[in-house]
Structure formats: C-alpha cells, structure tokens
PDB file of C-alpha atoms in Angstrom:
ATOM      1  CA  UNK A  92     -37.181 -38.026-133.831  1.00 73.00           C
ATOM      2  CA  UNK A  93     -37.419 -37.408-137.433  1.00 76.00           C
ATOM      3  CA  UNK A  94     -36.865 -33.823-138.671  1.00 86.00           C
ATOM      4  CA  UNK A  95     -35.762 -31.617-141.483  1.00 92.00           C
ATOM      5  CA  UNK A  96     -33.695 -28.454-141.163  1.00 93.00           C
ATOM      6  CA  UNK A  97     -33.551 -25.733-143.887  1.00 94.00           C
ATOM      7  CA  UNK A  98     -31.443 -22.786-144.336  1.00 88.00           C
ATOM      8  CA  UNK A  99     -33.236 -19.655-143.158  1.00 86.00           C
ATOM      9  CA  UNK A 100     -34.280 -17.090-145.533  1.00 86.00           C
ATOM     10  CA  UNK A 101     -34.866 -14.888-147.185  1.00 94.00           C
ATOM     11  CA  UNK A 102     -32.643 -15.606-150.095  1.00 96.00           C
ATOM     12  CA  UNK A 103     -32.147 -12.648-152.458  1.00 97.00           C
ATOM     13  CA  UNK A 104     -30.636 -13.270-155.801  1.00 97.00           C
ATOM     14  CA  UNK A 105     -30.205 -11.467-159.172  1.00 97.00           C
ATOM     15  CA  UNK A 106     -31.668 -13.109-162.211  1.00 97.00           C
ATOM     16  CA  UNK A 107     -29.477 -15.844-163.791  1.00 96.00           C
ATOM     17  CA  UNK A 108     -27.522 -16.387-160.488  1.00 97.00           C
ATOM     18  CA  UNK A 109     -26.913 -19.798-159.080  1.00 97.00           C
ATOM     19  CA  UNK A 110     -29.274 -21.037-156.332  1.00 97.00           C
ATOM     20  CA  UNK A 111     -28.594 -23.337-153.524  1.00 97.00           C
ATOM     21  CA  UNK A 112     -30.897 -24.095-150.739  1.00 97.00           C
ATOM     22  CA  UNK A 113     -29.487 -26.257-148.021  1.00 97.00           C
ATOM     23  CA  UNK A 114     -31.655 -29.089-146.406  1.00 97.00           C
ATOM     24  CA  UNK A 115     -30.514 -31.708-143.948  1.00 96.00           C
ATOM     25  CA  UNK A 116     -32.524 -34.382-142.422  1.00 94.00           C
ATOM     26  CA  UNK A 117     -32.583 -36.612-139.250  1.00 91.00           C
ATOM     27  CA  UNK A 118     -34.468 -39.929-139.696  1.00 86.00           C
ATOM     28  CA  UNK A 119     -34.532 -43.564-138.782  1.00 80.00           C
ATOM     29  CA  UNK A 120     -34.515 -45.831-141.602  1.00 79.00           C
ATOM     30  CA  UNK A 121     -34.637 -44.569-145.297  1.00 81.00           C
ATOM     31  CA  UNK A 122     -36.983 -41.877-145.799  1.00 88.00           C
ATOM     32  CA  UNK A 123     -38.048 -40.325-149.171  1.00 89.00           C
ATOM     33  CA  UNK A 124     -37.154 -36.819-149.698  1.00 93.00           C
ATOM     34  CA  UNK A 125     -39.209 -34.027-151.291  1.00 93.00           C
ATOM     35  CA  UNK A 126     -38.911 -30.355-152.305  1.00 96.00           C
ATOM     36  CA  UNK A 127     -42.201 -28.450-152.520  1.00 95.00           C
ATOM     37  CA  UNK A 128     -42.661 -24.810-153.875  1.00 96.00           C
ATOM     38  CA  UNK A 129     -45.350 -22.526-152.548  1.00 92.00           C
ATOM     39  CA  UNK A 130     -46.106 -19.340-154.705  1.00 90.00           C
ATOM     40  CA  UNK A 131     -47.703 -16.505-153.053  1.00 84.00           C
ATOM     41  CA  UNK A 132     -51.436 -17.143-152.120  1.00 77.00           C
ATOM     42  CA  UNK A 133     -51.212 -20.643-153.287  1.00 81.00           C
ATOM     43  CA  UNK A 134     -50.926 -24.266-151.847  1.00 83.00           C
ATOM     44  CA  UNK A 135     -47.769 -26.299-151.936  1.00 90.00           C
ATOM     45  CA  UNK A 136     -46.714 -27.991-155.379  1.00 91.00           C
ATOM     46  CA  UNK A 137     -44.392 -30.732-155.732  1.00 92.00           C
ATOM     47  CA  UNK A 138     -41.082 -29.690-157.268  1.00 96.00           C
ATOM     48  CA  UNK A 139     -39.070 -32.700-157.220  1.00 95.00           C
ATOM     49  CA  UNK A 140     -38.505 -35.984-155.067  1.00 93.00           C
ATOM     50  CA  UNK A 141     -35.863 -38.802-154.594  1.00 94.00           C
ATOM     51  CA  UNK A 142     -36.718 -42.110-152.957  1.00 89.00           C
ATOM     52  CA  UNK A 143     -33.403 -43.617-152.170  1.00 90.00           C
ATOM     53  CA  UNK A 144     -29.883 -42.783-151.636  1.00 92.00           C
ATOM     54  CA  UNK A 145     -27.862 -41.189-154.613  1.00 94.00           C
ATOM     55  CA  UNK A 146     -31.109 -40.625-156.563  1.00 95.00           C
ATOM     56  CA  UNK A 147     -31.193 -37.259-158.257  1.00 97.00           C
ATOM     57  CA  UNK A 148     -34.611 -35.534-158.539  1.00 96.00           C
ATOM     58  CA  UNK A 149     -35.038 -32.744-161.216  1.00 97.00           C
ATOM     59  CA  UNK A 150     -37.759 -30.565-162.607  1.00 96.00           C
ATOM     60  CA  UNK A 151     -37.878 -27.209-164.181  1.00 95.00           C
ATOM     61  CA  UNK A 152     -34.063 -26.734-164.079  1.00 97.00           C
ATOM     62  CA  UNK A 153     -34.087 -27.476-160.202  1.00 98.00           C
ATOM     63  CA  UNK A 154     -32.252 -30.582-159.082  1.00 98.00           C
ATOM     64  CA  UNK A 155     -31.439 -32.155-155.742  1.00 98.00           C
ATOM     65  CA  UNK A 156     -29.486 -35.319-154.761  1.00 97.00           C
ATOM     66  CA  UNK A 157     -30.209 -37.661-151.961  1.00 96.00           C
ATOM     67  CA  UNK A 158     -26.932 -37.849-149.952  1.00 96.00           C
ATOM     68  CA  UNK A 159     -27.150 -40.433-147.329  1.00 93.00           C
ATOM     69  CA  UNK A 160     -23.676 -40.015-146.094  1.00 93.00           C
ATOM     70  CA  UNK A 161     -24.242 -36.330-145.318  1.00 94.00           C
ATOM     71  CA  UNK A 162     -27.937 -36.668-144.769  1.00 94.00           C
ATOM     72  CA  UNK A 163     -28.584 -33.850-146.977  1.00 96.00           C
ATOM     73  CA  UNK A 164     -30.978 -32.986-149.976  1.00 97.00           C
ATOM     74  CA  UNK A 165     -29.794 -29.420-151.154  1.00 98.00           C
ATOM     75  CA  UNK A 166     -31.754 -27.775-153.933  1.00 98.00           C
ATOM     76  CA  UNK A 167     -29.835 -26.227-156.737  1.00 98.00           C
ATOM     77  CA  UNK A 168     -30.628 -24.344-159.827  1.00 98.00           C
ATOM     78  CA  UNK A 169     -28.053 -23.048-162.222  1.00 97.00           C
ATOM     79  CA  UNK A 170     -29.845 -19.832-163.466  1.00 96.00           C
ATOM     80  CA  UNK A 171     -32.783 -18.460-161.534  1.00 97.00           C
ATOM     81  CA  UNK A 172     -35.499 -16.371-163.007  1.00 97.00           C
ATOM     82  CA  UNK A 173     -37.871 -13.784-161.420  1.00 96.00           C
ATOM     83  CA  UNK A 174     -40.617 -16.287-161.795  1.00 95.00           C
ATOM     84  CA  UNK A 175     -38.984 -18.713-159.359  1.00 97.00           C
ATOM     85  CA  UNK A 176     -39.616 -16.218-156.424  1.00 96.00           C
ATOM     86  CA  UNK A 177     -41.609 -18.337-153.916  1.00 96.00           C
ATOM     87  CA  UNK A 178     -41.025 -20.292-150.719  1.00 95.00           C
ATOM     88  CA  UNK A 179     -39.381 -23.725-150.908  1.00 97.00           C
ATOM     89  CA  UNK A 180     -40.118 -26.607-148.379  1.00 96.00           C
ATOM     90  CA  UNK A 181     -37.875 -29.498-147.877  1.00 96.00           C
ATOM     91  CA  UNK A 182     -39.804 -32.505-146.720  1.00 93.00           C
ATOM     92  CA  UNK A 183     -39.397 -36.140-145.733  1.00 90.00           C
ATOM     93  CA  UNK A 184     -41.606 -39.108-145.860  1.00 85.00           C
ATOM     94  CA  UNK A 185     -41.565 -41.803-143.326  1.00 77.00           C
ATOM     95  CA  UNK A 186     -43.688 -44.401-141.615  1.00 68.00           C
ATOM     96  CA  UNK A 187     -46.543 -45.019-144.043  1.00 62.00           C
ATOM     97  CA  UNK A 188     -46.977 -41.876-145.932  1.00 62.00           C
ATOM     98  CA  UNK A 189     -46.352 -39.463-143.095  1.00 72.00           C
ATOM     99  CA  UNK A 190     -44.682 -36.277-143.964  1.00 80.00           C
ATOM    100  CA  UNK A 191     -42.475 -33.801-142.054  1.00 87.00           C
ATOM    101  CA  UNK A 192     -41.844 -30.403-143.559  1.00 91.00           C
ATOM    102  CA  UNK A 193     -39.114 -27.980-142.757  1.00 93.00           C
ATOM    103  CA  UNK A 194     -39.912 -24.238-141.988  1.00 92.00           C
ATOM    104  CA  UNK A 195     -39.332 -23.133-145.711  1.00 94.00           C
ATOM    105  CA  UNK A 196     -37.005 -20.847-147.361  1.00 96.00           C
ATOM    106  CA  UNK A 197     -38.149 -17.740-149.099  1.00 95.00           C
ATOM    107  CA  UNK A 198     -36.376 -16.922-152.406  1.00 97.00           C
ATOM    108  CA  UNK A 199     -36.614 -13.411-153.904  1.00 96.00           C
ATOM    109  CA  UNK A 200     -35.217 -12.974-157.438  1.00 97.00           C
ATOM    110  CA  UNK A 201     -34.531  -9.595-158.668  1.00 96.00           C
ATOM    111  CA  UNK A 202     -34.537  -8.572-162.278  1.00 95.00           C
TER     112      UNK A 202
ATOM    113  CA  UNK B 144     -55.352 -31.971-164.564  1.00 69.00           C
ATOM    114  CA  UNK B 145     -57.233 -33.232-161.485  1.00 79.00           C
ATOM    115  CA  UNK B 146     -56.771 -30.976-158.365  1.00 90.00           C
ATOM    116  CA  UNK B 147     -57.649 -30.883-154.695  1.00 94.00           C
ATOM    117  CA  UNK B 148     -60.509 -28.429-154.175  1.00 96.00           C
ATOM    118  CA  UNK B 149     -61.035 -26.495-150.853  1.00 97.00           C
ATOM    119  CA  UNK B 150     -63.677 -24.153-149.580  1.00 97.00           C
ATOM    120  CA  UNK B 151     -63.915 -21.385-148.621  1.00 97.00           C
ATOM    121  CA  UNK B 152     -60.650 -19.781-149.722  1.00 95.00           C
ATOM    122  CA  UNK B 153     -60.778 -17.201-147.079  1.00 96.00           C
ATOM    123  CA  UNK B 154     -62.661 -16.974-143.768  1.00 97.00           C
ATOM    124  CA  UNK B 155     -62.885 -14.234-141.113  1.00 97.00           C
ATOM    125  CA  UNK B 156     -64.469 -15.165-137.873  1.00 97.00           C
ATOM    126  CA  UNK B 157     -64.692 -13.863-134.308  1.00 96.00           C
ATOM    127  CA  UNK B 158     -63.305 -15.840-131.404  1.00 95.00           C
ATOM    128  CA  UNK B 159     -65.685 -18.562-129.905  1.00 96.00           C
ATOM    129  CA  UNK B 160     -67.469 -18.934-133.091  1.00 97.00           C
ATOM    130  CA  UNK B 161     -67.556 -22.113-135.129  1.00 97.00           C
ATOM    131  CA  UNK B 162     -65.785 -22.527-138.464  1.00 97.00           C
ATOM    132  CA  UNK B 163     -65.791 -25.408-140.907  1.00 97.00           C
ATOM    133  CA  UNK B 164     -63.536 -26.049-143.855  1.00 97.00           C
ATOM    134  CA  UNK B 165     -64.221 -28.493-146.787  1.00 98.00           C
ATOM    135  CA  UNK B 166     -61.900 -30.427-148.879  1.00 98.00           C
ATOM    136  CA  UNK B 167     -62.441 -32.686-151.984  1.00 97.00           C
ATOM    137  CA  UNK B 168     -59.415 -34.834-152.836  1.00 96.00           C
ATOM    138  CA  UNK B 169     -58.294 -35.942-156.336  1.00 94.00           C
ATOM    139  CA  UNK B 170     -60.647 -38.783-157.321  1.00 93.00           C
ATOM    140  CA  UNK B 171     -59.298 -42.222-156.419  1.00 91.00           C
ATOM    141  CA  UNK B 172     -56.942 -40.676-153.724  1.00 92.00           C
ATOM    142  CA  UNK B 173     -57.507 -42.791-150.577  1.00 91.00           C
ATOM    143  CA  UNK B 174     -55.288 -40.942-148.291  1.00 90.00           C
ATOM    144  CA  UNK B 175     -56.241 -37.459-147.161  1.00 93.00           C
ATOM    145  CA  UNK B 176     -54.407 -34.990-144.909  1.00 93.00           C
ATOM    146  CA  UNK B 177     -55.246 -31.797-143.043  1.00 96.00           C
ATOM    147  CA  UNK B 178     -52.330 -29.424-142.284  1.00 95.00           C
ATOM    148  CA  UNK B 179     -52.092 -26.088-140.463  1.00 96.00           C
ATOM    149  CA  UNK B 180     -49.597 -23.733-141.770  1.00 92.00           C
ATOM    150  CA  UNK B 181     -48.719 -20.614-139.546  1.00 92.00           C
ATOM    151  CA  UNK B 182     -47.373 -17.774-141.250  1.00 87.00           C
ATOM    152  CA  UNK B 183     -43.721 -18.237-141.936  1.00 83.00           C
ATOM    153  CA  UNK B 184     -43.643 -21.993-141.021  1.00 86.00           C
ATOM    154  CA  UNK B 185     -44.022 -25.119-142.565  1.00 88.00           C
ATOM    155  CA  UNK B 186     -47.177 -27.169-142.726  1.00 91.00           C
ATOM    156  CA  UNK B 187     -48.017 -29.200-139.676  1.00 92.00           C
ATOM    157  CA  UNK B 188     -50.115 -32.294-140.059  1.00 91.00           C
ATOM    158  CA  UNK B 189     -53.242 -32.218-138.024  1.00 95.00           C
ATOM    159  CA  UNK B 190     -55.035 -35.372-139.257  1.00 94.00           C
ATOM    160  CA  UNK B 191     -54.518 -38.107-141.799  1.00 91.00           C
ATOM    161  CA  UNK B 192     -57.358 -40.213-143.194  1.00 92.00           C
ATOM    162  CA  UNK B 193     -56.953 -43.535-144.959  1.00 90.00           C
ATOM    163  CA  UNK B 194     -60.434 -43.863-146.683  1.00 93.00           C
ATOM    164  CA  UNK B 195     -62.974 -42.984-144.016  1.00 93.00           C
ATOM    165  CA  UNK B 196     -60.646 -43.976-141.032  1.00 93.00           C
ATOM    166  CA  UNK B 197     -58.445 -41.708-139.062  1.00 93.00           C
ATOM    167  CA  UNK B 198     -54.801 -43.045-139.073  1.00 88.00           C
ATOM    168  CA  UNK B 199     -53.171 -40.087-137.223  1.00 88.00           C
ATOM    169  CA  UNK B 200     -54.602 -37.422-135.125  1.00 92.00           C
ATOM    170  CA  UNK B 201     -51.885 -37.060-132.628  1.00 89.00           C
ATOM    171  CA  UNK B 202     -51.379 -33.217-133.343  1.00 90.00           C
ATOM    172  CA  UNK B 203     -55.080 -32.297-133.598  1.00 95.00           C
ATOM    173  CA  UNK B 204     -56.271 -30.314-130.591  1.00 94.00           C
ATOM    174  CA  UNK B 205     -59.326 -32.382-129.970  1.00 93.00           C
ATOM    175  CA  UNK B 206     -60.869 -30.264-127.321  1.00 95.00           C
ATOM    176  CA  UNK B 207     -61.897 -27.794-130.161  1.00 97.00           C
ATOM    177  CA  UNK B 208     -60.946 -29.391-133.515  1.00 97.00           C
ATOM    178  CA  UNK B 209     -62.714 -32.296-135.261  1.00 97.00           C
ATOM    179  CA  UNK B 210     -62.493 -33.898-138.584  1.00 97.00           C
ATOM    180  CA  UNK B 211     -64.470 -36.197-140.652  1.00 96.00           C
ATOM    181  CA  UNK B 212     -64.436 -38.239-143.997  1.00 96.00           C
ATOM    182  CA  UNK B 213     -67.634 -40.105-143.617  1.00 88.00           C
ATOM    183  CA  UNK B 214     -67.735 -41.880-147.075  1.00 89.00           C
ATOM    184  CA  UNK B 215     -64.180 -41.927-147.525  1.00 87.00           C
ATOM    185  CA  UNK B 216     -64.174 -39.029-150.332  1.00 93.00           C
ATOM    186  CA  UNK B 217     -64.496 -35.430-149.261  1.00 96.00           C
ATOM    187  CA  UNK B 218     -63.722 -34.207-145.706  1.00 98.00           C
ATOM    188  CA  UNK B 219     -64.732 -31.451-143.304  1.00 98.00           C
ATOM    189  CA  UNK B 220     -62.449 -29.970-140.630  1.00 98.00           C
ATOM    190  CA  UNK B 221     -64.172 -28.179-137.914  1.00 98.00           C
ATOM    191  CA  UNK B 222     -63.089 -25.811-135.209  1.00 97.00           C
ATOM    192  CA  UNK B 223     -65.281 -24.924-132.235  1.00 97.00           C
ATOM    193  CA  UNK B 224     -64.798 -22.613-130.582  1.00 96.00           C
ATOM    194  CA  UNK B 225     -62.267 -20.722-132.553  1.00 97.00           C
ATOM    195  CA  UNK B 226     -59.302 -18.844-130.815  1.00 96.00           C
ATOM    196  CA  UNK B 227     -57.117 -16.164-131.938  1.00 96.00           C
ATOM    197  CA  UNK B 228     -54.179 -18.565-132.219  1.00 95.00           C
ATOM    198  CA  UNK B 229     -56.060 -20.626-134.750  1.00 97.00           C
ATOM    199  CA  UNK B 230     -55.513 -17.987-137.398  1.00 97.00           C
ATOM    200  CA  UNK B 231     -53.533 -19.796-140.133  1.00 96.00           C
ATOM    201  CA  UNK B 232     -53.695 -21.375-143.458  1.00 94.00           C
ATOM    202  CA  UNK B 233     -55.460 -24.702-143.474  1.00 96.00           C
ATOM    203  CA  UNK B 234     -54.130 -27.030-146.338  1.00 95.00           C
ATOM    204  CA  UNK B 235     -55.737 -30.254-147.411  1.00 96.00           C
ATOM    205  CA  UNK B 236     -53.686 -32.720-149.499  1.00 93.00           C
ATOM    206  CA  UNK B 237     -54.433 -36.128-150.837  1.00 92.00           C
ATOM    207  CA  UNK B 238     -52.340 -39.127-152.223  1.00 88.00           C
ATOM    208  CA  UNK B 239     -52.827 -42.629-153.728  1.00 86.00           C
ATOM    209  CA  UNK B 240     -52.505 -45.352-151.113  1.00 74.00           C
ATOM    210  CA  UNK B 241     -49.637 -47.887-151.347  1.00 49.00           C
ATOM    211  CA  UNK B 242     -48.731 -46.826-154.891  1.00 41.00           C
ATOM    212  CA  UNK B 243     -47.544 -43.343-154.838  1.00 53.00           C
ATOM    213  CA  UNK B 244     -46.119 -41.238-152.171  1.00 63.00           C
ATOM    214  CA  UNK B 245     -46.573 -37.795-153.750  1.00 79.00           C
ATOM    215  CA  UNK B 246     -49.005 -35.632-151.928  1.00 85.00           C
ATOM    216  CA  UNK B 247     -51.034 -33.009-153.944  1.00 89.00           C
ATOM    217  CA  UNK B 248     -52.218 -29.964-152.170  1.00 92.00           C
ATOM    218  CA  UNK B 249     -55.104 -27.722-152.478  1.00 94.00           C
ATOM    219  CA  UNK B 250     -54.933 -24.010-152.531  1.00 92.00           C
ATOM    220  CA  UNK B 251     -55.811 -23.763-148.815  1.00 94.00           C
ATOM    221  CA  UNK B 252     -58.149 -21.810-146.586  1.00 95.00           C
ATOM    222  CA  UNK B 253     -56.835 -18.724-144.941  1.00 94.00           C
ATOM    223  CA  UNK B 254     -58.535 -18.394-141.549  1.00 97.00           C
ATOM    224  CA  UNK B 255     -58.397 -15.044-139.742  1.00 97.00           C
ATOM    225  CA  UNK B 256     -59.845 -15.105-136.034  1.00 97.00           C
ATOM    226  CA  UNK B 257     -60.648 -11.692-134.581  1.00 96.00           C
TER     227      UNK B 257
END
C-alpha cells in the first residue's frame, strides 16, 4: 500500500548548519508530496509541497524536490536557525485528497 | 488569515467517561478531517467528511467513536466510553474541494485519559 518513510530523529544541529531530512515514499500512481512542520504545542503547518515529478517546493529557506526515479522528497535547508526546531512530517496525497503522514523527524537546533 | 478552530485545547477525563471535541473549519472548506496523533507518531486519519457526508471512516473505532458534521460546516468527534489508549492529540483539518489539496490544521485537542 501507499506509505511514507522518514529518517528517524532526533536530528541535532548547530545554528547555520546544513539540514537534510530524508523522505521516501511508496505509492501507486502519481501522488502529491508535502512537508508539514509542527512547533511545540501547535498543530501542523504546511511548509511546502510538490505536485508532480521534478517539481521543487520551497518556503522559508527550505526546499524539497519530487524525485520520481528515487521515490524521494528530501527536505533541505542551507542554514538552520534555532527557530527551526520543530517536528517535520513528510506526507503524500493520494486517492481523492487522502493523506498519509510519515512518523515525523524532530529537529533540534542549538545556538 | 482564516484558521481552523478547535475546542477544548486540553481535556482530562477518566476512563469510561464520554468526551467530545469540536472543530470549525475555514469558511468555504468542504472537506473536513479528524486525525489522531499519538505522541511521537504522525497523524492518523480517523474520519473524512465531504460537506456533511462521511467519505472515509475506515480507521474510526466505531464501537466507541462517532463523528458528525450535520450542516456541512462545523463538526464534533465523540468518544464514549474513553479508554486509556485514547490519550493523544486530536487534530482537525480542512481543505477546499476539487480546487486545492492543501490541508489546514487546527491547534488540536490534547486528551488525557486517567
């Protein structure tokens, strides 16, 4: 069945370090892919999305490219800040607006 | 900016009691979702509404959970009786139908069953 696999956390980085959070998916057809972020005590917020192969989603310095050949949608940021500390969820949309979320990756950024 | 509203934000109850959560989606959003998020895991869809109709409740434990969206706007999720394993964050989300895929989430209701 359709699924999303994320790298396990927590990921701990120093401020200004480069970030990569891996996400791979299994899906029939051509799903849309998303990254959501959840700050402590809050609901999920859409960070970025890509709806077809080779699309690049970007927002707030984060970016991810929809790679059909490797079934991946890795999240990257060139220079993280303490305020980026949160849990990041990769998700896919299939079959009429039905979402499947990964288990989340916690990011801790130290000053 | 329009937001999804949820209440209460926190709920503590004893097992075997009934609890109810309320969600008001963004105005004009036809699709409404209820998710359960266990600590340390991703959200799991419980039920999805299209207007007032349920389109997916395959993961809803129907022996104790119920959900309704009578007028196709706000929605209520009920648990009766609550069990210890129901302790989790309950998230509501909404999206436009057939136009936009993005789901917008509310702040959630954190439930603790004692």
